[in-house]
Structures are given as structure tokens and as C-alpha cells.
Coordinates of C-alpha atoms in Angstrom, one line a residue:
M279 CA -22.7 -53.4 7.8
T280 CA -19.7 -53.2 5.5
T281 CA -21.7 -51.7 2.6
T282 CA -23.0 -49.0 4.9
T283 CA -19.6 -48.3 6.3
T284 CA -18.1 -48.1 2.8
K285 CA -20.9 -45.7 1.6
T286 CA -20.3 -43.5 4.6
E287 CA -16.6 -43.5 4.0
Q288 CA -17.1 -42.6 0.3
T289 CA -19.5 -39.8 1.3
S290 CA -17.0 -38.5 3.8
V291 CA -14.1 -38.7 1.2
R292 CA -16.2 -36.8 -1.4
A293 CA -17.1 -34.2 1.2
K294 CA -13.5 -33.7 2.0
V295 CA -12.5 -33.5 -1.7
N296 CA -15.3 -30.9 -2.3
D297 CA -14.1 -28.9 0.7
A298 CA -10.5 -29.1 -0.6
R299 CA -11.7 -27.8 -4.0
E300 CA -13.6 -25.0 -2.4
I301 CA -10.6 -24.0 -0.2
A302 CA -8.2 -24.1 -3.2
G303 CA -10.6 -21.9 -5.2
D304 CA -10.9 -19.5 -2.3
I305 CA -7.1 -19.4 -1.9
G306 CA -6.6 -18.8 -5.6
G307 CA -9.1 -15.9 -5.5
A308 CA -7.4 -14.4 -2.5
V309 CA -4.0 -14.6 -4.1
S310 CA -5.4 -13.0 -7.3
A311 CA -7.2 -10.2 -5.4
G312 CA -4.2 -9.6 -3.1
S313 CA -1.9 -9.5 -6.1
R314 CA -4.0 -6.9 -7.9
A315 CA -4.2 -4.8 -4.8
Y316 CA -0.4 -5.1 -4.4
V317 CA 0.3 -3.9 -7.9
N318 CA -2.3 -1.1 -7.6
G319 CA -0.8 0.0 -4.3
L320 CA 2.7 0.1 -5.8
M321 CA 1.5 2.1 -8.7
E322 CA -0.2 4.6 -6.4
L323 CA 2.8 4.9 -4.2
G324 CA 5.0 5.5 -7.3
R325 CA 2.7 8.2 -8.5
T326 CA 2.8 9.8 -5.1
F327 CA 6.6 9.7 -4.9
G328 CA 6.7 11.1 -8.4
G329 CA 4.4 14.0 -7.4
F330 CA 6.7 14.7 -4.4
G331 CA 9.7 14.7 -6.7
R332 CA 8.1 17.2 -9.1
E333 CA 7.2 19.4 -6.2
V334 CA 10.7 19.4 -4.8
L335 CA 12.2 20.1 -8.2
S336 CA 9.8 23.0 -8.8
E337 CA 10.5 24.5 -5.4
A338 CA 14.3 24.0 -5.8
G339 CA 14.1 25.9 -9.2
D340 CA 12.2 28.7 -7.6
H341 CA 14.7 28.8 -4.7
V342 CA 17.7 29.0 -7.1
R343 CA 16.1 31.8 -9.1
A344 CA 15.3 33.7 -5.9
T345 CA 18.8 33.2 -4.7
F346 CA 20.3 34.6 -7.9
N347 CA 17.9 37.6 -7.6
A348 CA 18.9 38.3 -4.0
K349 CA 20.3 41.8 -3.4
C350 CA 22.7 40.9 -0.5
M351 CA 24.2 37.9 1.3
R352 CA 21.8 38.4 4.2
E353 CA 18.9 37.9 1.9
V354 CA 20.6 34.8 0.5
A355 CA 21.0 33.4 4.0
E356 CA 17.4 34.2 4.9
L357 CA 16.2 32.5 1.7
Q358 CA 18.3 29.5 2.4
A359 CA 17.1 29.2 6.0
S360 CA 13.5 29.6 4.9
Y361 CA 13.9 27.0 2.1
V362 CA 15.5 24.4 4.4
Q363 CA 12.8 24.9 7.1
H364 CA 10.1 24.5 4.4
R365 CA 11.7 21.3 3.0
V366 CA 12.1 19.7 6.4
E367 CA 8.4 20.4 7.2
M368 CA 7.3 19.2 3.8
S369 CA 9.4 16.1 4.1
A370 CA 7.7 15.3 7.4
T371 CA 4.3 15.8 5.8
H372 CA 5.3 13.7 2.8
S373 CA 6.6 10.9 5.1
K374 CA 3.3 10.8 6.9
E375 CA 1.3 10.7 3.7
I376 CA 3.5 7.8 2.4
V377 CA 3.1 5.9 5.6
D378 CA -0.7 6.4 5.7
L379 CA -1.0 5.4 2.0
A380 CA 1.2 2.3 2.5
R381 CA -0.9 1.2 5.5
V382 CA -4.1 1.5 3.5
K383 CA -2.6 -0.3 0.5
T384 CA -1.2 -3.0 2.7
E385 CA -4.6 -3.6 4.4
A386 CA -6.1 -3.9 0.9
V387 CA -3.5 -6.6 0.0
I388 CA -4.2 -8.5 3.3
A389 CA -8.0 -8.2 3.2
P390 CA -8.7 -11.2 0.9
F391 CA -6.6 -13.5 3.2
A392 CA -8.2 -12.1 6.3
D393 CA -11.6 -12.8 4.8
L394 CA -10.6 -16.4 4.2
V395 CA -9.6 -16.7 7.9
K396 CA -12.9 -15.1 9.0
K397 CA -14.8 -17.5 6.7
D398 CA -12.9 -20.5 8.1
Q399 CA -13.6 -19.4 11.7
K400 CA -17.3 -19.0 11.0
A401 CA -17.4 -22.5 9.4
A402 CA -15.7 -24.0 12.4

């Protein structure tokens, strides 16, 4: 009976070691995939912010030129009011774009870990 118990225990230990190796490999893969998604997301957010910055600088230059070409103070005031309103509206639009992009990129970072949890739940 001792030989059977020992073989059963050895098989159980081997199965646990194999499970641990599989889990470690899965976690390593999830960390790697999540890290790549994180870096790609940061790069895309940076490109998006850069695009917004170029847009703002271009529009500010156009606004300054238009202001210098204004014929009277009333036209300057109207240009200023129009520019401010446009910038506020565009800032709201840009904010929404950044939040949406950040959400999508965050989900991409979390996805490998969520897949591990789903895999574990199916195995249980």
C-alpha cells in the first residue's frame, strides 16, 4: 500500500509542478503582451497629443496674423471671441478623443491578464 501511495503522491506532485510551470509561462506571456500594449498605447497617445499641439500652434499663428490684419478694435474683439470659443470646443473634442483612446489602450493592456482569469475560471 505504501508503494501505491508514494506513486500517487509523486504523480500528484508532478502534476502540480507542471501546472505551476504552465501558469508561470502564461503569466510571463501576459506580462509581455501587456507591456507591449502599454508601450504602444503610450506612443499612440503621444502622437495624438503631438497632433493636437501642432493644430493649436497652427491655429494660433493664423489667429495672430488675422489679428494684425484687423481693421478696427471691434474686428479684433470678434476674432478673439471666435478664437476662444473655437479653442474651448476643440479642447472638449480633444479631451473626449484622448479619454476614448486611453480607454481602448488600457483595455488592450488588461486583456492578456483578463484572458488568464477566464482561462483559470474555465479550468476550475
